[in-house]
Structure formats: structure tokens, C-alpha cells
mmCIF file of C-alpha atoms and ligand atoms in Angstrom:
data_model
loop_
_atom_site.group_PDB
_atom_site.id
_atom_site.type_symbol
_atom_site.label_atom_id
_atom_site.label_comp_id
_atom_site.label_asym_id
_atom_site.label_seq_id
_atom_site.Cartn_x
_atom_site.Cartn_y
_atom_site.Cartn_z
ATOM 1 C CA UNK A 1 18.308 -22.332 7.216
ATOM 2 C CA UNK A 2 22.369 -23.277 7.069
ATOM 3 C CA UNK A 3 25.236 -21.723 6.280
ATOM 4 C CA UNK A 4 28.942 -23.371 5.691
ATOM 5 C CA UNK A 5 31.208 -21.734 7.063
ATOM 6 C CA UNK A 6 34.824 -23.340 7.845
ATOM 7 C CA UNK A 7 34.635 -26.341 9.554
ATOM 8 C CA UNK A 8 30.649 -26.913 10.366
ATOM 9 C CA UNK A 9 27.211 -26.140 9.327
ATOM 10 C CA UNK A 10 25.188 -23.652 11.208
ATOM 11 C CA UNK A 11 21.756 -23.610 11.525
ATOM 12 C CA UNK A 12 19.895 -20.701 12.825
ATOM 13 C CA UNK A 13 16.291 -19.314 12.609
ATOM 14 C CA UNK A 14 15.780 -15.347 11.372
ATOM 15 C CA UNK A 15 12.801 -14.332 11.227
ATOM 16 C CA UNK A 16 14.229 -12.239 8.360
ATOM 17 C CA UNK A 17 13.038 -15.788 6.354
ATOM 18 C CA UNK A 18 9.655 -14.798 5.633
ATOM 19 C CA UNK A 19 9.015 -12.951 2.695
ATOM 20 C CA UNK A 20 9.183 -9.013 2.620
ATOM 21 C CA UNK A 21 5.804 -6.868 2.259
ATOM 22 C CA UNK A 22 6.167 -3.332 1.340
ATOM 23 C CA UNK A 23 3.354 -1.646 2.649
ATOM 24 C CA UNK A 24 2.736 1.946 0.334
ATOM 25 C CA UNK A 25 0.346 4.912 1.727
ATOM 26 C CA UNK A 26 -1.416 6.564 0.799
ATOM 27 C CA UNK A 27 -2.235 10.824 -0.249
ATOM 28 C CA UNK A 28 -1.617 12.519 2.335
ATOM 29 C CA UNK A 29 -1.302 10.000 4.585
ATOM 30 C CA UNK A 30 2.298 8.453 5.943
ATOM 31 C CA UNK A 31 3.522 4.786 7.152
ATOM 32 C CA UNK A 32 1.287 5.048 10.258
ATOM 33 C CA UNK A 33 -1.748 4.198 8.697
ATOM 34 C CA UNK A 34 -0.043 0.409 8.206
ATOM 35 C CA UNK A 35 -0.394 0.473 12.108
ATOM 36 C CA UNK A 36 -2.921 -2.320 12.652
ATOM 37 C CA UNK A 37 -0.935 -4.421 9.806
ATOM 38 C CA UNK A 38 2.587 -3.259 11.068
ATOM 39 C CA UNK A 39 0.590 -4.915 14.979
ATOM 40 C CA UNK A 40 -0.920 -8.445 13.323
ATOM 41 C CA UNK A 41 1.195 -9.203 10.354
ATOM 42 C CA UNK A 42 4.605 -9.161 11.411
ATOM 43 C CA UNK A 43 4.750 -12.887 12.635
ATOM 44 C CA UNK A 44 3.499 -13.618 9.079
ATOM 45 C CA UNK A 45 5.728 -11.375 6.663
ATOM 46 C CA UNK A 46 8.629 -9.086 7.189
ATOM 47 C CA UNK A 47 6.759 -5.940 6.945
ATOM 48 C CA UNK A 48 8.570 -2.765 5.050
ATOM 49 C CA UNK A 49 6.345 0.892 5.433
ATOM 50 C CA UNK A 50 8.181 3.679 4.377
ATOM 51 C CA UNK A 51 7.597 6.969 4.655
ATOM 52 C CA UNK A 52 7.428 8.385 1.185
ATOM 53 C CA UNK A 53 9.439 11.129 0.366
ATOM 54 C CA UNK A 54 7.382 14.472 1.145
ATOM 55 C CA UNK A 55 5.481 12.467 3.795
ATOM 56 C CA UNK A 56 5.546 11.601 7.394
ATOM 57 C CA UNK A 57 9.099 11.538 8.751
ATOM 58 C CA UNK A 58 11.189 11.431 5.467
ATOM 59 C CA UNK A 59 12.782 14.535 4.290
ATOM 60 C CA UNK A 60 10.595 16.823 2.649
ATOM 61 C CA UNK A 61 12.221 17.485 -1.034
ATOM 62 C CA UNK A 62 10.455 20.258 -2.968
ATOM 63 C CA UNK A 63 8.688 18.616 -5.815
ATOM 64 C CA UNK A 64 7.515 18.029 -8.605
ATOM 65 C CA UNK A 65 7.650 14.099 -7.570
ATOM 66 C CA UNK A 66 6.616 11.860 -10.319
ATOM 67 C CA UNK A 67 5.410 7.832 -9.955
ATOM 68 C CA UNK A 68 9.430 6.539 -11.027
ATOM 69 C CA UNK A 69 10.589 8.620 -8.039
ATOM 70 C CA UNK A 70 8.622 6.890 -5.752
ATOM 71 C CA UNK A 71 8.995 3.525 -7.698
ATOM 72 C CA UNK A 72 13.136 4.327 -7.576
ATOM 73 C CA UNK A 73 12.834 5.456 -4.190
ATOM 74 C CA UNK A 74 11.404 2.091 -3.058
ATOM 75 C CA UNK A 75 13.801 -0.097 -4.731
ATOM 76 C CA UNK A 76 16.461 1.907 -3.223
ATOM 77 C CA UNK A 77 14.885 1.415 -0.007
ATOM 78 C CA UNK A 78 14.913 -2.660 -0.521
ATOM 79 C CA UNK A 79 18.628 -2.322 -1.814
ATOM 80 C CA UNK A 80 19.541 -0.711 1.546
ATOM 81 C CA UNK A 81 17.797 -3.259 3.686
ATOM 82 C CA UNK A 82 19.774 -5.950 1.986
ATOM 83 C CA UNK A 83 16.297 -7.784 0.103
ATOM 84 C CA UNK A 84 16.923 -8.797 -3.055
ATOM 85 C CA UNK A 85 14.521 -12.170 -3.369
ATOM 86 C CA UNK A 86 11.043 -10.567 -4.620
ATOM 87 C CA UNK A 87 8.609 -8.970 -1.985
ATOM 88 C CA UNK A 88 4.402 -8.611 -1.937
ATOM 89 C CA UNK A 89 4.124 -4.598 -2.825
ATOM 90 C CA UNK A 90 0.572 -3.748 -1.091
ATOM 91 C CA UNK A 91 -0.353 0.008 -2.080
ATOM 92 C CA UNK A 92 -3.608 1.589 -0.851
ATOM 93 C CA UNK A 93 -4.748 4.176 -3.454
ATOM 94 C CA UNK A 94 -1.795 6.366 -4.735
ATOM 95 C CA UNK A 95 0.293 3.635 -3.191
ATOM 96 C CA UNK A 96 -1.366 1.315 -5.594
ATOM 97 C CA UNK A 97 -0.332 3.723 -8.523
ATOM 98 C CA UNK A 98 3.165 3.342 -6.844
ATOM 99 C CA UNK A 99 2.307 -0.592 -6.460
ATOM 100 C CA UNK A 100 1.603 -0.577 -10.350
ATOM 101 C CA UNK A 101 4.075 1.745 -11.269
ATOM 102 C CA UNK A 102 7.156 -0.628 -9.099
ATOM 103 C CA UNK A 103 5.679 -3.590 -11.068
ATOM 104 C CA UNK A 104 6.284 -1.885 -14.533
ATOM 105 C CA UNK A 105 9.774 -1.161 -13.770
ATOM 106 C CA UNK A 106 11.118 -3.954 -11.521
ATOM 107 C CA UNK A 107 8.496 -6.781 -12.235
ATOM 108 C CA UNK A 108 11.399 -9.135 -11.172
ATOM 109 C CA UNK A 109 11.307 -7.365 -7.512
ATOM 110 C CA UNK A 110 7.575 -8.555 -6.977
ATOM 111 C CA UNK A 111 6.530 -11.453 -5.947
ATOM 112 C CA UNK A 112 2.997 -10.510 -5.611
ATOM 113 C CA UNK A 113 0.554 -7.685 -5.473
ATOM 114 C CA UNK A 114 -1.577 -6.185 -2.963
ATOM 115 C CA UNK A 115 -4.026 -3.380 -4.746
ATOM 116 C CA UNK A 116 -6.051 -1.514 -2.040
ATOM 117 C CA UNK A 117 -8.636 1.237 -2.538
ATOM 118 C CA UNK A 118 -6.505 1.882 -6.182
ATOM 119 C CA UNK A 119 -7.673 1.865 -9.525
ATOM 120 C CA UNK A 120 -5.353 1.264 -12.545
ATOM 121 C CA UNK A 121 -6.098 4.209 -14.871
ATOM 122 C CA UNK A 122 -4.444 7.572 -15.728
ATOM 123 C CA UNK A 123 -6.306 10.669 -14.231
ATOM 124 C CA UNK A 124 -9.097 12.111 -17.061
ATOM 125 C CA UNK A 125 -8.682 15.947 -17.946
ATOM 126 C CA UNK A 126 -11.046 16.781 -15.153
ATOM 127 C CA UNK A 127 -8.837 14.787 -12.737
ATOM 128 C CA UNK A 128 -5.117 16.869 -13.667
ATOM 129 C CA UNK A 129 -7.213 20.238 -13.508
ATOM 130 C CA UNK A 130 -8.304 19.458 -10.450
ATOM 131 C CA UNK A 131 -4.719 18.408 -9.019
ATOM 132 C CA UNK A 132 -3.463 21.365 -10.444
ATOM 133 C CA UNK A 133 -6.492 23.825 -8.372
ATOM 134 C CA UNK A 134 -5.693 21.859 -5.472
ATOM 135 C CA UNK A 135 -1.808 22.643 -5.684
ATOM 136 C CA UNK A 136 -2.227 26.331 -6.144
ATOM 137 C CA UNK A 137 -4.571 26.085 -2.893
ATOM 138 C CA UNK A 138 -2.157 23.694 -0.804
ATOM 139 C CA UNK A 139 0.444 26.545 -2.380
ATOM 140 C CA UNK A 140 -1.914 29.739 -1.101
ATOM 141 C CA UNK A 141 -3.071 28.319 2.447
ATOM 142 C CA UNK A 142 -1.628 24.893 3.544
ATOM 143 C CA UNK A 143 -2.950 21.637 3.404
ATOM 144 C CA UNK A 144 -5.781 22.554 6.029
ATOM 145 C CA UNK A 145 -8.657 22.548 3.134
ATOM 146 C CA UNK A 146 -7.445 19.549 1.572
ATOM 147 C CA UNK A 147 -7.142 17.669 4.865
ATOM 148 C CA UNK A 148 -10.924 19.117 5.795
ATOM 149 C CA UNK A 149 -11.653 18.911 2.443
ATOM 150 C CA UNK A 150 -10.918 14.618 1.952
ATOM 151 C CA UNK A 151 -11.750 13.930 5.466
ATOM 152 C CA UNK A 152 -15.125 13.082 5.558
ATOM 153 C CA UNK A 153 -15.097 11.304 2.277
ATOM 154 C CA UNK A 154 -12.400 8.807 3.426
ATOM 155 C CA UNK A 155 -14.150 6.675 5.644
ATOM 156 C CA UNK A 156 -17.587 5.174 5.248
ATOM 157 C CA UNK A 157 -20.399 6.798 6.885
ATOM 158 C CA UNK A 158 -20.155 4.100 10.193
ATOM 159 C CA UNK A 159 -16.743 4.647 10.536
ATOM 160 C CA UNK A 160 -16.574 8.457 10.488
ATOM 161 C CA UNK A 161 -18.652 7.774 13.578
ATOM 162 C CA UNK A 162 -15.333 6.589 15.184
ATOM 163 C CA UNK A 163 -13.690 9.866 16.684
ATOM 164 C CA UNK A 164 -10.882 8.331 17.901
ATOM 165 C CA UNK A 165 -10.428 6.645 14.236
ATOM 166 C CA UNK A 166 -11.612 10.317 12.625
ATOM 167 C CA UNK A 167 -8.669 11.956 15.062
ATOM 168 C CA UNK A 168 -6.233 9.489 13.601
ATOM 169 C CA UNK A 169 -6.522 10.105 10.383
ATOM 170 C CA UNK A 170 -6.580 13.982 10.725
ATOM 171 C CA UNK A 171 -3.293 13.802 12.447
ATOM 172 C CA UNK A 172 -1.677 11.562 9.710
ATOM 173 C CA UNK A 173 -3.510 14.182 7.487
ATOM 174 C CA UNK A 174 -2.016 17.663 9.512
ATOM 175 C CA UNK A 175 1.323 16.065 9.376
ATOM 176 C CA UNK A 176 2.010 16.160 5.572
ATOM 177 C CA UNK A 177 4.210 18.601 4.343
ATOM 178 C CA UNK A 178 3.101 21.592 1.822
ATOM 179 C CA UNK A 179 6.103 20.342 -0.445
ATOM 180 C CA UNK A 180 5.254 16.585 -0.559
ATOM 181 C CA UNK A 181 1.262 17.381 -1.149
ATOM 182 C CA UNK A 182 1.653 19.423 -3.765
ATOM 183 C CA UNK A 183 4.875 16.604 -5.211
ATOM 184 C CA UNK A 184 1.893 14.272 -4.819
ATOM 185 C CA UNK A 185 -0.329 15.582 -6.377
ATOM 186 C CA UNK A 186 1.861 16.149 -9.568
ATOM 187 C CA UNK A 187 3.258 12.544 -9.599
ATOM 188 C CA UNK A 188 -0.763 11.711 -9.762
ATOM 189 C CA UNK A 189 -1.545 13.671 -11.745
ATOM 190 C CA UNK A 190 1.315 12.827 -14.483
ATOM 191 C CA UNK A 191 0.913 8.898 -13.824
ATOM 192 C CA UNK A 192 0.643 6.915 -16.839
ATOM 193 C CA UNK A 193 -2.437 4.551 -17.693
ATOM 194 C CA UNK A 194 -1.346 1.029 -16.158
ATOM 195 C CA UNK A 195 -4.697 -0.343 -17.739
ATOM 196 C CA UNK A 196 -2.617 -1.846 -20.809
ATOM 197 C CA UNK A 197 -0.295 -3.287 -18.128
ATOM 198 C CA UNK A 198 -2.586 -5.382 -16.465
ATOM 199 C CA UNK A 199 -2.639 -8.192 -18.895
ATOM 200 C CA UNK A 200 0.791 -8.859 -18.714
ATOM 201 C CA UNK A 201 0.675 -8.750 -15.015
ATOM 202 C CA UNK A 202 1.649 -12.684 -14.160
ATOM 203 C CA UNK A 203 2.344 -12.497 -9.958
ATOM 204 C CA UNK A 204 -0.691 -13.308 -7.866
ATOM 205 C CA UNK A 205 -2.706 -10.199 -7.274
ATOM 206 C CA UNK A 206 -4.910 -9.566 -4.523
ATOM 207 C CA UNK A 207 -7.487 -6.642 -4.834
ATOM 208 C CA UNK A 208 -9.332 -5.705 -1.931
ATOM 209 C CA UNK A 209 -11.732 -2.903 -1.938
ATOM 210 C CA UNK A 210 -13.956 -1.036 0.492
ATOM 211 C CA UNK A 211 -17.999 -1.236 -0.568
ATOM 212 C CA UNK A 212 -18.668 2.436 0.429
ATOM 213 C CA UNK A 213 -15.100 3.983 -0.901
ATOM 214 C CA UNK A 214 -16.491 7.488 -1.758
ATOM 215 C CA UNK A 215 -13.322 8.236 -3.445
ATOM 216 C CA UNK A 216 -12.798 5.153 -5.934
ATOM 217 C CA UNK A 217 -15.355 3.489 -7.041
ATOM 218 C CA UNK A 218 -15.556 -0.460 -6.431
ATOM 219 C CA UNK A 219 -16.501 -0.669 -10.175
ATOM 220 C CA UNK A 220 -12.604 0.234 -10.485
ATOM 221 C CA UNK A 221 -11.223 -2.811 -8.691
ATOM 222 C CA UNK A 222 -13.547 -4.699 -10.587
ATOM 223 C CA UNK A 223 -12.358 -3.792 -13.515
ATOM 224 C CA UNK A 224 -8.683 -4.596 -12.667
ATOM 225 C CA UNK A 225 -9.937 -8.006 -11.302
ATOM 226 C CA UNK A 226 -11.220 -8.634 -14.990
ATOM 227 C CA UNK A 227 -8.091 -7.320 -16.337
ATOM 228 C CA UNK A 228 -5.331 -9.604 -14.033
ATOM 229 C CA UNK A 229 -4.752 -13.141 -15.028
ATOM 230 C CA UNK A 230 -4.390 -14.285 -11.209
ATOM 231 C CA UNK A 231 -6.300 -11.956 -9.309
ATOM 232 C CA UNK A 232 -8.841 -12.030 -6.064
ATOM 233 C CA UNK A 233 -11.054 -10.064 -5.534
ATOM 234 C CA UNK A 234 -12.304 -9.199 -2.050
ATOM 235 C CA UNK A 235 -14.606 -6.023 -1.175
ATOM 236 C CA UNK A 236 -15.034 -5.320 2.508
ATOM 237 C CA UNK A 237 -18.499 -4.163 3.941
ATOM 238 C CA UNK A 238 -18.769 -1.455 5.885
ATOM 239 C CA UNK A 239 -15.491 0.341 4.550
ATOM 240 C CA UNK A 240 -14.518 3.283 3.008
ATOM 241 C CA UNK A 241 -11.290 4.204 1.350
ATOM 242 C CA UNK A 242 -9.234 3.199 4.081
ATOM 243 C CA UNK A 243 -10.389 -1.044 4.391
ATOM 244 C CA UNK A 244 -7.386 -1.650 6.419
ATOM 245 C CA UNK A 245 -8.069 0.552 9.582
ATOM 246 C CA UNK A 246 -12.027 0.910 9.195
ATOM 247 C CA UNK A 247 -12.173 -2.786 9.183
ATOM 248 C CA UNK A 248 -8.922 -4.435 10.275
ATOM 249 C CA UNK A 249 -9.675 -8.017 11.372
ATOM 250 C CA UNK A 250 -11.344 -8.246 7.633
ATOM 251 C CA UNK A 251 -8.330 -6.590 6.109
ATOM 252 C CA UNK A 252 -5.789 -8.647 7.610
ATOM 253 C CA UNK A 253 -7.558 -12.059 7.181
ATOM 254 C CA UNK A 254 -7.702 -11.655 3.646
ATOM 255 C CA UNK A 255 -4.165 -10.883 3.500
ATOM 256 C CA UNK A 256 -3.097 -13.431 5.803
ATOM 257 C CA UNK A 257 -4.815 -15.687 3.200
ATOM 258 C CA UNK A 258 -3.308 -14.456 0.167
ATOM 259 C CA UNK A 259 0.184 -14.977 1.436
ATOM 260 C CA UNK A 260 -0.787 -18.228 2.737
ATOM 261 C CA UNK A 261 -1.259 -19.434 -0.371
ATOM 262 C CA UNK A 262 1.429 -17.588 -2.542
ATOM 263 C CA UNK A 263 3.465 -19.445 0.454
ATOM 264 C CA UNK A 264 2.264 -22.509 -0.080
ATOM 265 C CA UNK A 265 2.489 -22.812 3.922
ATOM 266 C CA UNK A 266 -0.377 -24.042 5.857
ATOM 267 C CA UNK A 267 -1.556 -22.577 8.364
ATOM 268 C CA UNK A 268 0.726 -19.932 9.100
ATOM 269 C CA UNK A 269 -1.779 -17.663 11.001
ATOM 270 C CA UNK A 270 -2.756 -20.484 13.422
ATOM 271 C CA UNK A 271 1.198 -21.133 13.817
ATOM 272 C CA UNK A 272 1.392 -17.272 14.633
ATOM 273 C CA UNK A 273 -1.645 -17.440 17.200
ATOM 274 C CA UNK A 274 -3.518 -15.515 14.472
ATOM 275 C CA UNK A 275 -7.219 -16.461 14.874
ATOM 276 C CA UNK A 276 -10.018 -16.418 11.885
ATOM 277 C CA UNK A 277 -13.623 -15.500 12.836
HETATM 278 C C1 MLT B 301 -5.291 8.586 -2.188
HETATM 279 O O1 MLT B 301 -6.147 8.299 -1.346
HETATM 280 O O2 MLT B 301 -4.128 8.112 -2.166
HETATM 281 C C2 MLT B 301 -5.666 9.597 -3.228
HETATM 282 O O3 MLT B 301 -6.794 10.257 -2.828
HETATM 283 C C3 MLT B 301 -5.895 8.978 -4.536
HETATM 284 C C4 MLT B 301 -6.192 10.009 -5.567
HETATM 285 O O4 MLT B 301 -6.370 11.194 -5.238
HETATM 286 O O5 MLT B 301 -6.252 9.634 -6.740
#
């Protein structure tokens, strides 16, 4: 890179060159489950994980929260940090509502999409009643019997086996707020149907999926892999709802190649010391 200034040209090297990822969590869950991408991706992309508001470290506004707060919350986020060329948005589950929901309002702020563990659709009537039972119980006794609750169905079977991966994601879990689950859970349960959307979706998409997510069926990601003009489509064995920490080396790869080629740069993970199985 160059710049002109008065009387020569500087060149320098930033490693603020590579293109941005935003990396969305997801419910109840906070930036630290991007740990093992946050580790291995950073020579690759600029990684950005926030904390969304209600979660993790950010401040924990009473709700209702609704997907365009989130959506708003992130662009304000990239406006701070100075990015304004277009970024990858990768969402795992309600971040991939948020992912779908940040293309519909600022499609010229992606570059490309990263859909994890998500599905496209609006809740059904059964879903927002049982948002709604969950919020008066998060209301009445905490977020305990939600966290014990989802537990168990968010890994696979083989990685619930893990204790020290188990104990990770129950402290992610314990650490969301009353206020931001039950904000959650409304801006879920309000989102609207991005099904219609995905037609029109024209970035390269990348859709991974876990084969044994007990919470969204791989039949979903299929169906948005019919639906998107340029998608991929890559379901990980052995995984659950959360792919990128049940199986990370699997997880990263495929990202590593979808940037590679929305790059057009060869070979960037060998560059980086990165190494394929
Ligand atoms: C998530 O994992 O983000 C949520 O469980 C998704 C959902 O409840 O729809």
C-alpha cells in the first residue's frame, strides 16, 4: 500500500489490509465462543466479535431488542472502527438472523456471507409462544433453566463428552444477562422471514452446518443452499450446533477456503503457516 503525502510516497504494510470478518454469536452465548477463530484466523482476515448488546461484556439495556437493533448496532460498530470497504458477516444461529437481517439493510456493507448453524425463516406460532414462556421463566427465575435447559442439546452427543468444552459453554451460558435473554428472545421471536430474501442475495455465501445440530435441522441450510445464487454448502460430521468449537480445524478450513477464493489470493493459509489435513 502507498500514500502521497508532501514530497514522497510511503509505503507501509498494515495488517489492517485484509478484509474485515464480523464474527456474530450466538443465544445466549457472547464473543468468546469466536475463540478458536479469533486464535487461527487472524493472520487471514481482520477479525471483528462483538459483544451484542445484552450479552457478554456490553452494557446490558433492558429490552425488547429487535433484529434492526442488532443490525444498527453492528454497522455502528464498523463506523467506529473506521471500515467502510465491505466485510464477510459470519453469524452462527441468531447471529445468522443478524447475518441476514445486516444484509437486508446494508447489502452494500457485505462482501460475503458466512451462515452457521442458522436457518432463514421467521419463527412458526409454536416458535413465538414458546419465546414468550421462556421470557416469563428467564423473568420468574434467571436464565439457570434455559442455560440447563439448551445445554445438552447444543453439542452433538461426542462432544458433550468434552467437559472441559461442556464447562465452556456453561460459563458463556451463566454469563448472559436476564435483560439481554429475554431482548433476545423478543428480537427472535419478531424477526421477519428472510426466505424471500435469499434470491436476491448476490455476495458469495458460505453455509456450513453441523450433521447432528439438535437445534436446527441440516434440512434448513439445505434449503438456503437451494435458495442462494452463490452458495457452498459444507456440513461438518460429528457437530452439533456449535461446528466452530466442536470441530474447529474443520470449521476454520472451510472458512479459510471461502475467503481464499472471494480473495482471489492463493494460498493465503500456507503464507500464514496455516496447515490443511
Ligand atoms: C441460537 O442458538 O442462537 C438460538 O438457539 C437460535 C434460536 O433459538 O432460534
Amino acid at each position: 500500500m502507498t500514500d502521497r503525502s508532501d514530497d514522497f510516497t510511503m509505503a507501509y504494510q498494515d495488517t489492517c489490509d485484509q478484509i474485515t470478518m464480523v464474527l456474530i454469536h450466538g443465544f445466549p452465548l457472547d464473543s468468546a465462543m469466536w475463540e478458536m477463530q479469533l486464535q487461527d484466523l487472524s493472520d487471514v482476515v481482520r477479525l471483528v466479535a462483538p459483544d451484542l448488546r445484552g450479552h457478554g461484556r456490553s452494557d446490558s439495556v433492558p429490552g425488547p431488542y429487535s433484529m434492526k437493533m442488532f443490525s444498527d448496532d453492528i454497522a455502528g460498530l464498523l463506523e467506529h472502527l473506521n471500515i467502510h470497504s465491505p466485510v464477510l458477516v459470519c453469524g452462527l444461529s441468531m447471529g445468522g438472523y443478524i447475518a441476514l437481517d445486516f444484509y437486508r439493510r446494508y447489502p452494500d456493507h457485505v462482501a460475503g456471507l458466512i451462515l452457521a448453524a442458522t436457518r432463514a425463516g421467521a419463527d412458526s406460532e409454536e416458535g413465538k409462544t414458546g419465546r414468550e414462556a421462556a421470557a416469563a421463566a428467564v423473568k420468574a427465575e434467571g436464565t439457570g433453566p434455559i442455560v440447563a435447559g439448551m445445554l445438552p442439546k447444543l453439542l452433538a452427543p461426542g462432544s458433550y463428552e468434552d467437559g472441559e468444552l461442556v464447562e465452556f459453554v456453561q460459563e458463556i451460558m451463566e454469563g448472559a444477562s436476564v435483560e439481554g435473554v429475554i431482548g433476545a428472545l423478543a428480537a427472535m421471536r419478531d424477526r421477519p422471514d428472510s426466505m424471500p430474501m435469499l434470491a436476491d442475495i448476490d455476495v458469495p455465501t458460505l453455509i456450513i452446518h453441523g450433521a447432528e445440530d439438535q437445534i436446527i435441522p441440516v434440512s434448513e441450510a439445505e434449503a438456503m443452499y437451494e435458495a442462494i445464487e452463490d452458495a457452498e454448502l459444507v456440513i461438518i460430521p460429528d457437530a452439533g450446533h456449535l461446528p466452530n468449537l466442536e470441530q474447529v480445524d474443520s470449521f476454520n478450513d472451510a472458512v479459510i477456503d471461502f475467503i481464499e477464493e472471494l480473495t482471489g489470493e492463493e494460498d493465503l493459509d500456507h503464507e500464514n503457516g496455516h496447515h490443511h489435513h
